mmCIF file of C-alpha atoms and ligand atoms in Angstrom:
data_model
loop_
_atom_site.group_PDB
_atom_site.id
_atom_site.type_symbol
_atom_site.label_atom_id
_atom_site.label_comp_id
_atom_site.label_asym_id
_atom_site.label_seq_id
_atom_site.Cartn_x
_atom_site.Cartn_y
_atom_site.Cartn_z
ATOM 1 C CA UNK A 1 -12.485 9.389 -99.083
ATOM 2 C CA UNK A 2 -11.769 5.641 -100.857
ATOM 3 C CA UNK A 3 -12.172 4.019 -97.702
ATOM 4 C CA UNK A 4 -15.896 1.441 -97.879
ATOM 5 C CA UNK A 5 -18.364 2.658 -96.084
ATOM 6 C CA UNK A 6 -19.493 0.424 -93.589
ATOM 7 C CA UNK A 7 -20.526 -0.213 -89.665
ATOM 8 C CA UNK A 8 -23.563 0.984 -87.335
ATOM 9 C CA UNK A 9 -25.063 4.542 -88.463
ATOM 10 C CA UNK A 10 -22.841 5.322 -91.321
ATOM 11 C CA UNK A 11 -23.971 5.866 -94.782
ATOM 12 C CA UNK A 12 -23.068 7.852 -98.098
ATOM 13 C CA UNK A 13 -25.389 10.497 -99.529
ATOM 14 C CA UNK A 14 -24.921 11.961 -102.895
ATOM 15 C CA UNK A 15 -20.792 11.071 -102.541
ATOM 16 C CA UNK A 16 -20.684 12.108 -99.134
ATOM 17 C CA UNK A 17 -20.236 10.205 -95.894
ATOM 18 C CA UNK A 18 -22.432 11.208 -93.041
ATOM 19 C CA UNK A 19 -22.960 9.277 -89.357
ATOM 20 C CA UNK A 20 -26.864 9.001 -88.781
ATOM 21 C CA UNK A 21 -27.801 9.064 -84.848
ATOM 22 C CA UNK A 22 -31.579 8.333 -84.907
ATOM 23 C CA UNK A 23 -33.868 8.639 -81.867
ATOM 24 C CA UNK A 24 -36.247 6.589 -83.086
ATOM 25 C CA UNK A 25 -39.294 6.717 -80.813
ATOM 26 C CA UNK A 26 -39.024 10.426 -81.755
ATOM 27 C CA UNK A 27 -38.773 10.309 -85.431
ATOM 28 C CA UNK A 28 -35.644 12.345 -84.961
ATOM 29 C CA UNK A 29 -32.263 11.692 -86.503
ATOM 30 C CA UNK A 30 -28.960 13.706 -85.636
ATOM 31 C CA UNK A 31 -26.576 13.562 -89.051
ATOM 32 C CA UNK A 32 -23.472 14.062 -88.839
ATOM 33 C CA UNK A 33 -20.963 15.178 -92.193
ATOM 34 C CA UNK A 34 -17.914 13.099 -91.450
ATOM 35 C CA UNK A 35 -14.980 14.658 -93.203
ATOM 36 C CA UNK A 36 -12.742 11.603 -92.543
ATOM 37 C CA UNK A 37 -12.792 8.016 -90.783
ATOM 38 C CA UNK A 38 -9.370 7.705 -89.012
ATOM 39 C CA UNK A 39 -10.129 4.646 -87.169
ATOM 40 C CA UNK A 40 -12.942 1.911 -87.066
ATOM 41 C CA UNK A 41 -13.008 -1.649 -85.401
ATOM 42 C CA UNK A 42 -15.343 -4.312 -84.206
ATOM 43 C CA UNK A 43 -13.807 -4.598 -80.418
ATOM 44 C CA UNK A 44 -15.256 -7.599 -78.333
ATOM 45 C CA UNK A 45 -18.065 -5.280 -77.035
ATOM 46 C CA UNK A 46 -19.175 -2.907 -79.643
ATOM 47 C CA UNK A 47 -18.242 -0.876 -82.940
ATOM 48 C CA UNK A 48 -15.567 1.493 -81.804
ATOM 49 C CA UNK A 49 -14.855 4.309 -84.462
ATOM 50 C CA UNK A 50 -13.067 7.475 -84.603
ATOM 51 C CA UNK A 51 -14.331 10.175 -87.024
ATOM 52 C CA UNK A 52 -13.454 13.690 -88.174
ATOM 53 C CA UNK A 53 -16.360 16.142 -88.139
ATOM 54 C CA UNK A 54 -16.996 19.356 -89.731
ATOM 55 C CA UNK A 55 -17.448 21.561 -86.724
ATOM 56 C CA UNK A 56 -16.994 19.567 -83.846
ATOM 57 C CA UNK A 57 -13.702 17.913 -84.672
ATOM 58 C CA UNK A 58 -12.968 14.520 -83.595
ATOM 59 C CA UNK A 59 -15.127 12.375 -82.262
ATOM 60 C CA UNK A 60 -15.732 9.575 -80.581
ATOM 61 C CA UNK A 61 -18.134 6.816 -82.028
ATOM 62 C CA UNK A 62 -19.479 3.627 -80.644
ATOM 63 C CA UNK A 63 -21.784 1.616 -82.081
ATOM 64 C CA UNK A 64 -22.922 3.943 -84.241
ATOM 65 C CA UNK A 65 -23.468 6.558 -81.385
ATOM 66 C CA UNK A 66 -21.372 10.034 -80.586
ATOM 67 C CA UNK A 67 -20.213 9.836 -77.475
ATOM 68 C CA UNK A 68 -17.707 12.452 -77.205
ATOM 69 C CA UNK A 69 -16.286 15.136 -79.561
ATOM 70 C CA UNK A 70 -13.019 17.355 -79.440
ATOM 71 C CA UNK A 71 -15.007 20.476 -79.587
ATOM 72 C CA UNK A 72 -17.912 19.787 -76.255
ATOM 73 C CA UNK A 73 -15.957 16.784 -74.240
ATOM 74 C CA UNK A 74 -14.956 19.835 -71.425
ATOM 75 C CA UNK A 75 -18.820 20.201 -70.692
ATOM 76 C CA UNK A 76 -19.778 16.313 -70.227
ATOM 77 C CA UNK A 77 -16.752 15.942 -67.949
ATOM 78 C CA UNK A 78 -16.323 18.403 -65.976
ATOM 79 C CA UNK A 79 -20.078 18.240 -65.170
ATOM 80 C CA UNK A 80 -19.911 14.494 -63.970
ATOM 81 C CA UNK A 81 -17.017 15.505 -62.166
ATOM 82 C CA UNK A 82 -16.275 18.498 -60.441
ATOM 83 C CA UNK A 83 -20.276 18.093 -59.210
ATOM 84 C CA UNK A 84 -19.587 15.134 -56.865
ATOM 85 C CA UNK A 85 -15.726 15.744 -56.323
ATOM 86 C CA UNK A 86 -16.773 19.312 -54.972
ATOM 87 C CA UNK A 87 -19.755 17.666 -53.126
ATOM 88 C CA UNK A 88 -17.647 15.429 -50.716
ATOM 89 C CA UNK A 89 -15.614 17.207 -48.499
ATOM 90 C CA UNK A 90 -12.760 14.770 -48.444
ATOM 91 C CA UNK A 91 -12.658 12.798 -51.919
ATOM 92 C CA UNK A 92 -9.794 10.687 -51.439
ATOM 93 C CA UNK A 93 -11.093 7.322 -53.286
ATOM 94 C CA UNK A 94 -12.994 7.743 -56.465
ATOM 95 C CA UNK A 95 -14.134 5.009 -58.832
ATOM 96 C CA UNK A 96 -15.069 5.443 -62.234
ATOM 97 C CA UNK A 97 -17.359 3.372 -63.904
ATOM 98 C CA UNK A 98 -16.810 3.506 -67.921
ATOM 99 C CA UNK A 99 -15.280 6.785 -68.392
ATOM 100 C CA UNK A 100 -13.007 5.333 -71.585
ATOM 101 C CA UNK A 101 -12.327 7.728 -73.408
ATOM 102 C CA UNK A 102 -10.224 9.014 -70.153
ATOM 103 C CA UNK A 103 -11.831 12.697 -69.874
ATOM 104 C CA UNK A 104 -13.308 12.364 -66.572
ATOM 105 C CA UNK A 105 -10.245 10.307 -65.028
ATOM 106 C CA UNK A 106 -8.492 13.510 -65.971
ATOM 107 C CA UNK A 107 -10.634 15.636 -64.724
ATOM 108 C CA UNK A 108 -10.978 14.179 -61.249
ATOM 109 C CA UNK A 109 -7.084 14.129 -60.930
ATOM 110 C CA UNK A 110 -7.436 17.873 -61.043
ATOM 111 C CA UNK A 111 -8.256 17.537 -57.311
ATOM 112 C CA UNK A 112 -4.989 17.210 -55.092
ATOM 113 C CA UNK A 113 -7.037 15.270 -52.434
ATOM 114 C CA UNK A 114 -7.911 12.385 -54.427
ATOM 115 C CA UNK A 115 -5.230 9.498 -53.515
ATOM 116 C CA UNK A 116 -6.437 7.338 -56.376
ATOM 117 C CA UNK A 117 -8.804 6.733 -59.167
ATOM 118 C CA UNK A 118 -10.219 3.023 -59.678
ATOM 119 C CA UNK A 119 -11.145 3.801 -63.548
ATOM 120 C CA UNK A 120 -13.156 0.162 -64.746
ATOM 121 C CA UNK A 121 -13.597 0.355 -68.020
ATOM 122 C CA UNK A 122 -15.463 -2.640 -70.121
ATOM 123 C CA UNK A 123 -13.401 -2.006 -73.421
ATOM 124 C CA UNK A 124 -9.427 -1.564 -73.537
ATOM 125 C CA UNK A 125 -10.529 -0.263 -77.246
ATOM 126 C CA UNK A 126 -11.864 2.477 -76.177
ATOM 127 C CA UNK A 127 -9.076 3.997 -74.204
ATOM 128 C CA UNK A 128 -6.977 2.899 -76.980
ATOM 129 C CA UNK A 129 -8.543 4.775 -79.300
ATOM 130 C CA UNK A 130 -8.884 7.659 -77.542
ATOM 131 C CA UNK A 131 -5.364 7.927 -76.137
ATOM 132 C CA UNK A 132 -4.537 7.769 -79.294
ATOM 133 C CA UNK A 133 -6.649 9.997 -81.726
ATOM 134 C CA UNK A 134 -8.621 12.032 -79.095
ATOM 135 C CA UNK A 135 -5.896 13.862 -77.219
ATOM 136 C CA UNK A 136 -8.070 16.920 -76.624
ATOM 137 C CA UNK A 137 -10.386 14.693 -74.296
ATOM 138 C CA UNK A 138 -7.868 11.947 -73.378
ATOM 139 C CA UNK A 139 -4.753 13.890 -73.150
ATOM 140 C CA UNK A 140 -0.953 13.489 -74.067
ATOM 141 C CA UNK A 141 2.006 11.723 -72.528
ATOM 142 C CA UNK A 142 1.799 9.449 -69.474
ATOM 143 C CA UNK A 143 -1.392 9.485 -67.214
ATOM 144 C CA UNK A 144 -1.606 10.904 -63.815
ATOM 145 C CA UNK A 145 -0.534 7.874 -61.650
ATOM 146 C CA UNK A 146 -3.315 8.181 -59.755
ATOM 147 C CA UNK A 147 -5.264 6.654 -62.044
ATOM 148 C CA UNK A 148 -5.387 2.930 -62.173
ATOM 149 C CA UNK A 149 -7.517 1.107 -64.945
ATOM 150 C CA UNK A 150 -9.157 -2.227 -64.910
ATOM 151 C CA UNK A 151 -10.793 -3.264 -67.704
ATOM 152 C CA UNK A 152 -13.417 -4.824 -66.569
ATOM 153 C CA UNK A 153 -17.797 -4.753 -66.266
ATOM 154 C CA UNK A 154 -18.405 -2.083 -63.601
ATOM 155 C CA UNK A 155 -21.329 -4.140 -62.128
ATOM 156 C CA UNK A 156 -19.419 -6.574 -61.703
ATOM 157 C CA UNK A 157 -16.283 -4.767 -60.366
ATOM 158 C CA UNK A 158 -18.479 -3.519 -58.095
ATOM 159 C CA UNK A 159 -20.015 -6.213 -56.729
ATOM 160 C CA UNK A 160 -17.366 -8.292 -56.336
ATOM 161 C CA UNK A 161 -14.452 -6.505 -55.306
ATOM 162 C CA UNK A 162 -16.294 -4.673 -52.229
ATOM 163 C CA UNK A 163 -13.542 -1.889 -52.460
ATOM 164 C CA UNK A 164 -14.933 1.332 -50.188
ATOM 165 C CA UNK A 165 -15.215 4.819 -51.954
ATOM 166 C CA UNK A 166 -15.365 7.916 -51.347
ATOM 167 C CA UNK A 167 -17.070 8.847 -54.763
ATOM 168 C CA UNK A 168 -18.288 6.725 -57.470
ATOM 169 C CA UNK A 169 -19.203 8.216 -60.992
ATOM 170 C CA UNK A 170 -20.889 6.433 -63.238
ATOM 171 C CA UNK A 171 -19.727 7.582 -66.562
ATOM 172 C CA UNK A 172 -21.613 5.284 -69.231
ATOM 173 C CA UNK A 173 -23.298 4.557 -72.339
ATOM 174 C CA UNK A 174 -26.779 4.438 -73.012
ATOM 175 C CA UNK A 175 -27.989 1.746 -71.562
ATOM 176 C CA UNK A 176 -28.068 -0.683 -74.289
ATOM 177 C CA UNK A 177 -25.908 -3.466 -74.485
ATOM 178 C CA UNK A 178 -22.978 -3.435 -72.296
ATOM 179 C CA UNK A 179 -24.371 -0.583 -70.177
ATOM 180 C CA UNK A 180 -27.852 -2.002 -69.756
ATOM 181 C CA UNK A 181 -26.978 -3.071 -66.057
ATOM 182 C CA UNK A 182 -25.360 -0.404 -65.010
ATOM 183 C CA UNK A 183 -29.225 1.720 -65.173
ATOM 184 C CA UNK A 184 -30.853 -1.041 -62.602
ATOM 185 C CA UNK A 185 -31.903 -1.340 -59.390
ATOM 186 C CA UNK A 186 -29.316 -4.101 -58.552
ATOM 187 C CA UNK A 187 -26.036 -1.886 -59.733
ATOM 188 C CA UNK A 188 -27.238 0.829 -57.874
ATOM 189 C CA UNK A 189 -27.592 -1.363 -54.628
ATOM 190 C CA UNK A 190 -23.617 -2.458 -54.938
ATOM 191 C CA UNK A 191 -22.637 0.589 -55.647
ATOM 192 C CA UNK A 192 -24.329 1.910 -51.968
ATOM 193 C CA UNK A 193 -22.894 -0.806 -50.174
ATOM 194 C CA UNK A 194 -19.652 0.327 -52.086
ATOM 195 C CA UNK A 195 -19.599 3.634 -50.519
ATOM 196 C CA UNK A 196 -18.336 4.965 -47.708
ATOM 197 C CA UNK A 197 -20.720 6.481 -44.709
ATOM 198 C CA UNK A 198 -20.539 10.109 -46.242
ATOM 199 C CA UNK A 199 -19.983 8.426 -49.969
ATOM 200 C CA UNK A 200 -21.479 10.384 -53.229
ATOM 201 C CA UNK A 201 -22.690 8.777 -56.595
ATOM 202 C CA UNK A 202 -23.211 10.762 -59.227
ATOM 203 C CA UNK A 203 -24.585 9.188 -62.711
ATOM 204 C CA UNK A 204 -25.141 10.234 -66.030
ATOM 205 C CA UNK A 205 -28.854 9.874 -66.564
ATOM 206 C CA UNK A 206 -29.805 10.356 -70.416
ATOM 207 C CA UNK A 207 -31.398 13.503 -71.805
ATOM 208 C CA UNK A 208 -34.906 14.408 -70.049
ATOM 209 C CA UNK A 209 -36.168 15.102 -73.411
ATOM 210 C CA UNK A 210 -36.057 12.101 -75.335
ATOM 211 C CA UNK A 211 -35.847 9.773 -72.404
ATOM 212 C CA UNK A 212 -37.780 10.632 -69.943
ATOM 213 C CA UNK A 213 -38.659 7.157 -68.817
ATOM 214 C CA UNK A 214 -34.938 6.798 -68.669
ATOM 215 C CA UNK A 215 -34.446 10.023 -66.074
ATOM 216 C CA UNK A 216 -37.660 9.358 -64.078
ATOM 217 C CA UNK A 217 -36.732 5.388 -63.221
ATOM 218 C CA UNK A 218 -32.700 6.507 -62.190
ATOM 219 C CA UNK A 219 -34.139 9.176 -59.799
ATOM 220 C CA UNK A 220 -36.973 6.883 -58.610
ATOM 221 C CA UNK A 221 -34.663 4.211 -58.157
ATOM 222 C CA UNK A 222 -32.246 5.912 -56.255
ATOM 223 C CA UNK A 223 -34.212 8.013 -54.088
ATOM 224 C CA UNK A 224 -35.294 4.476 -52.699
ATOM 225 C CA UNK A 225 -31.485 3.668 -51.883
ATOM 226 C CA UNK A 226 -30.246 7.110 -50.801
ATOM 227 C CA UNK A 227 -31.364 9.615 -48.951
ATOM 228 C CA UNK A 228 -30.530 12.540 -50.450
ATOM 229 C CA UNK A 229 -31.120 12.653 -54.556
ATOM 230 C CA UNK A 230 -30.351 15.934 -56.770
ATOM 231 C CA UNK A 231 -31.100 15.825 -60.620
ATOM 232 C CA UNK A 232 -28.391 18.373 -62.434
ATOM 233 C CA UNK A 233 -28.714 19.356 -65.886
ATOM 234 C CA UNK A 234 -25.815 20.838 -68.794
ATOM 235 C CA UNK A 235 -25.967 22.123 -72.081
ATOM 236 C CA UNK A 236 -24.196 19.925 -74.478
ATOM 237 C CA UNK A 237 -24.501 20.288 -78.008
ATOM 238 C CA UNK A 238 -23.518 17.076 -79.251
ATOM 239 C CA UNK A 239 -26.119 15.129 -77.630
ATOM 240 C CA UNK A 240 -29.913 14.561 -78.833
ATOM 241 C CA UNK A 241 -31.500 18.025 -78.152
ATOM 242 C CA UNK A 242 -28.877 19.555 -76.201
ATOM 243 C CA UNK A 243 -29.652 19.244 -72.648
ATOM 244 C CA UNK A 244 -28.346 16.227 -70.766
ATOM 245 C CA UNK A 245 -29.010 14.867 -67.313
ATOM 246 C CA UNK A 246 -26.992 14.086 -64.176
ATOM 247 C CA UNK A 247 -28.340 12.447 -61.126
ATOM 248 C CA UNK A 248 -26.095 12.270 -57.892
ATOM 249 C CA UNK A 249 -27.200 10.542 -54.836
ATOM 250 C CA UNK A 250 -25.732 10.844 -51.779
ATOM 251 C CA UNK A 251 -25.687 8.689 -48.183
ATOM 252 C CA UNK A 252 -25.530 11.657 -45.938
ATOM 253 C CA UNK A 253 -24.069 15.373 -47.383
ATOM 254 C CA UNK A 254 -26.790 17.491 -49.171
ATOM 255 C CA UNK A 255 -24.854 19.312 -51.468
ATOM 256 C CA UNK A 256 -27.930 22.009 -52.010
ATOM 257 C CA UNK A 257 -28.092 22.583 -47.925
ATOM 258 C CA UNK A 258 -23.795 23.388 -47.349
ATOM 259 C CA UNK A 259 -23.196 24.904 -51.353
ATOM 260 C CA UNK A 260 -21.214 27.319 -50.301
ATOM 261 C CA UNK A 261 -18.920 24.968 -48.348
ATOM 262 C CA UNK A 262 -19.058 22.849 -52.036
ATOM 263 C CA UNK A 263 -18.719 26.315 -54.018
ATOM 264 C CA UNK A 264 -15.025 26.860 -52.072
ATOM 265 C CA UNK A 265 -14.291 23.433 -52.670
ATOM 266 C CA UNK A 266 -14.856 23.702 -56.873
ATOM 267 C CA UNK A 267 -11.204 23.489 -58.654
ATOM 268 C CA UNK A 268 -12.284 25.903 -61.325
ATOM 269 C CA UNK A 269 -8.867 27.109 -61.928
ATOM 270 C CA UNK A 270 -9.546 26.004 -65.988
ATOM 271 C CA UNK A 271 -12.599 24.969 -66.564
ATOM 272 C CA UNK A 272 -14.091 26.289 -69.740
ATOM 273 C CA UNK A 273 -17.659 24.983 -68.030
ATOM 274 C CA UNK A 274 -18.601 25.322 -64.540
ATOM 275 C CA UNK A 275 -17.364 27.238 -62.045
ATOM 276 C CA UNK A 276 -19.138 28.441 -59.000
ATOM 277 C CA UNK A 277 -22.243 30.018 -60.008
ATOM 278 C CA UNK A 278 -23.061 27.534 -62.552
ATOM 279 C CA UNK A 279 -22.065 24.688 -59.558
ATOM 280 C CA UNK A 280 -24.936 26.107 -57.881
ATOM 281 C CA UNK A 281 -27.303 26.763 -60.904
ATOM 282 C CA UNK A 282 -27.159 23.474 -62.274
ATOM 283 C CA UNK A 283 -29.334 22.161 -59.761
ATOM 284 C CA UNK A 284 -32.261 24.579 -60.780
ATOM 285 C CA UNK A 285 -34.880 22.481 -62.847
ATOM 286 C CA UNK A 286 -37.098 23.341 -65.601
ATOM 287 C CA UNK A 287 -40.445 22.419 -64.352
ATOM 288 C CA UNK A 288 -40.650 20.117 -67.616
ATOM 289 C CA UNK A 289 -37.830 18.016 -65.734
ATOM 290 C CA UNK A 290 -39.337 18.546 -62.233
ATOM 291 C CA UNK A 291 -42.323 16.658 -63.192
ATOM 292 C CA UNK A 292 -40.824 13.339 -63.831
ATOM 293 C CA UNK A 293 -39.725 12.993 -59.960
ATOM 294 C CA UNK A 294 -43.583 13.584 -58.446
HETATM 295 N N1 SAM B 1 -19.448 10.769 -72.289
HETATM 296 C C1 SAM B 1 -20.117 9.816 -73.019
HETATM 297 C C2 SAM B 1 -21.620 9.764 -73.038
HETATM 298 O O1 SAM B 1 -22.306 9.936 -72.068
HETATM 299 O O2 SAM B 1 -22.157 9.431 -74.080
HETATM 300 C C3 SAM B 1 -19.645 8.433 -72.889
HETATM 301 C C4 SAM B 1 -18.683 8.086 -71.880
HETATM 302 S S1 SAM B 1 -17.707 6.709 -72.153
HETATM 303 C C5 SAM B 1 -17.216 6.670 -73.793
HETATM 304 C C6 SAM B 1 -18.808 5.359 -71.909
HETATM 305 C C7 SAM B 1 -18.026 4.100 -71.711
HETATM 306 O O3 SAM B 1 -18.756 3.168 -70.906
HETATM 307 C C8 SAM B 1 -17.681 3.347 -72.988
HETATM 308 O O4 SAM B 1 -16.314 3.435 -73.220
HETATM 309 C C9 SAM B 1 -18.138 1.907 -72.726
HETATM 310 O O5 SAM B 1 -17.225 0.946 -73.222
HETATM 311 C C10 SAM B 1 -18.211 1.902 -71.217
HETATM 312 N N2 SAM B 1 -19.080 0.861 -70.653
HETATM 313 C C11 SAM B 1 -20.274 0.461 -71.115
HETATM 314 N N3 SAM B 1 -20.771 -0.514 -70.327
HETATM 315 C C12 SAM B 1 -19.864 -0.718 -69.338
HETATM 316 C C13 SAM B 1 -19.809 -1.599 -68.215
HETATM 317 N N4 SAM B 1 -20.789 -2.473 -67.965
HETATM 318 N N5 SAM B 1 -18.728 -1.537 -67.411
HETATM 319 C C14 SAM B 1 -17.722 -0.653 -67.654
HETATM 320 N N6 SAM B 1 -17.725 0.198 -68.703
HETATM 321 C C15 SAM B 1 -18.773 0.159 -69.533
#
């Protein structure tokens, strides 16, 4: 590789080029070998770079931060998906908050109920980027229709265009920078007037391992909007120490009390993922995890 080394987290080591992911508060640092960068840019929000890995293939990188990879994308999308799609018993508006590099828009299409998907992403980059180098996560050819893109904040999407959903997922960063909002109190409230009487939110909430904090203030938060508020975890390899957090809240259904009615529901025709057990497993916490909601 000729290319100069240079943006957020990459560096060269005894001639080879490897993308550092530190958790810093944990003296731990994820390294990853990069075999090749095929893309890298300064867009107007962040550093938006496309690498090839050793073992994971492509992958995703913003500011200096895997987001997504070829290899694990399927887990981390159809996990904020399918959950909340299966959860509602009628999901025929969906909004996606973030989401860019398109693998969640895809998978939500997979249900033939959904009339339309409201997909506002911050950064045109990033589905750029990904439409173009990350096929296995973005897909090829023309998008399903139903998905309409505005590239736009989400908080302030949100607030402002007082559009009524069915299901809103909150695909995001971590919140640093652009995403920062979209992990407080007053998101949270525009996205509950947002729904619909029977609406479902489901957000990504961090890994409960190295931020804790992080998990314990999105559940906290949102069990003070919404009645009903379930905590899911997944298994994801690519992220700091594996297990990642989900946390869906929800203005009337309880998805634990009618999961066989949401098991039915589950399009699990080809996920690699979850399918119906694992729908209804996911909601089983380590007591490590439980902890942080007392
Ligand atoms: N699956 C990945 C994960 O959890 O790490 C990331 C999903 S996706 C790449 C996150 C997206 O959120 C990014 O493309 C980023 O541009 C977008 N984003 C960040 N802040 C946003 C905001 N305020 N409004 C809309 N999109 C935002």
């Amino acid at each position: 590789m000729d290319k100069p080394i240079q943006g957020k987290g990459f560096t060269k080591w005894n001639g080879e080029v490897w993308l550092s992911d530190p958790e810093e508060a944990h003296g731990f640092l994820a390294n990853w070998k990069v075999k090749e960068v095929l893309h890298q840019e300064t867009s107007d929000f962040q550093e938006v770079a496309v690498i090839e890995t050793v073992g994971f293939g492509r992958a995703l990188v913003l500011d200096g931060i895997v987001q997504t990879t070829a290899r694990d994308a399927y887990i981390y999308n159809e996990m904020i998906t399918h959950v909340p799609l299966a959860a509602h018993p009628e999901p025929k508006q969906v909004c996606l908050i973030g989401g860019g590099d398109c693998g969640a828009a895809r998978e939500a299409v997979k249900y033939p109920v959904v009339e339309r998907v409201d997909m506002v992403e911050i950064d045109p980059k990033v589905v750029e980027v990904s439409r173009k180098y990350l096929p296995e996560v973005a897909g090829e050819g023309e998008l399903d229709p139903r998905i309409q893109f505005y590239f736009e904040d989400g908080a302030a999407f949100i607030r402002e265009k007082k559009r009524h959903y069915d299901v809103v997922i909150v695909d995001s960063s971590d919140p640093v920078g652009p995403a920062a909002a979209l992990f407080e109190r007053p998101f949270y409230e525009t996205v509950h007037q947002s729904l619909k009487e029977d609406g479902i939110m489901v957000c990504q909430s961090e890994s409960p391992m190295f931020h804790p904090h992080m998990l314990r203030k999105v559940h906290h938060t949102l069990r003070e909007l919404f009645p009903v508020v379930h905590t899911y975890l997944a298994a994801i390899p690519t992220y700091p120490g594996g297990v990642w957090s989900f946390t869906l809240a929800s203005k009337q259904l309880d998805p634990l009390k009618e999961m066989e009615a949401v098991k039915a529901r589950l399009q699990d025709g080809q996920n690699r993922y979850i399918d119906q057990g694992l729908l209804e497993g996911c909601f089983k916490l380590p007591v490590y995890v439980k902890e942080l909601f007392r």
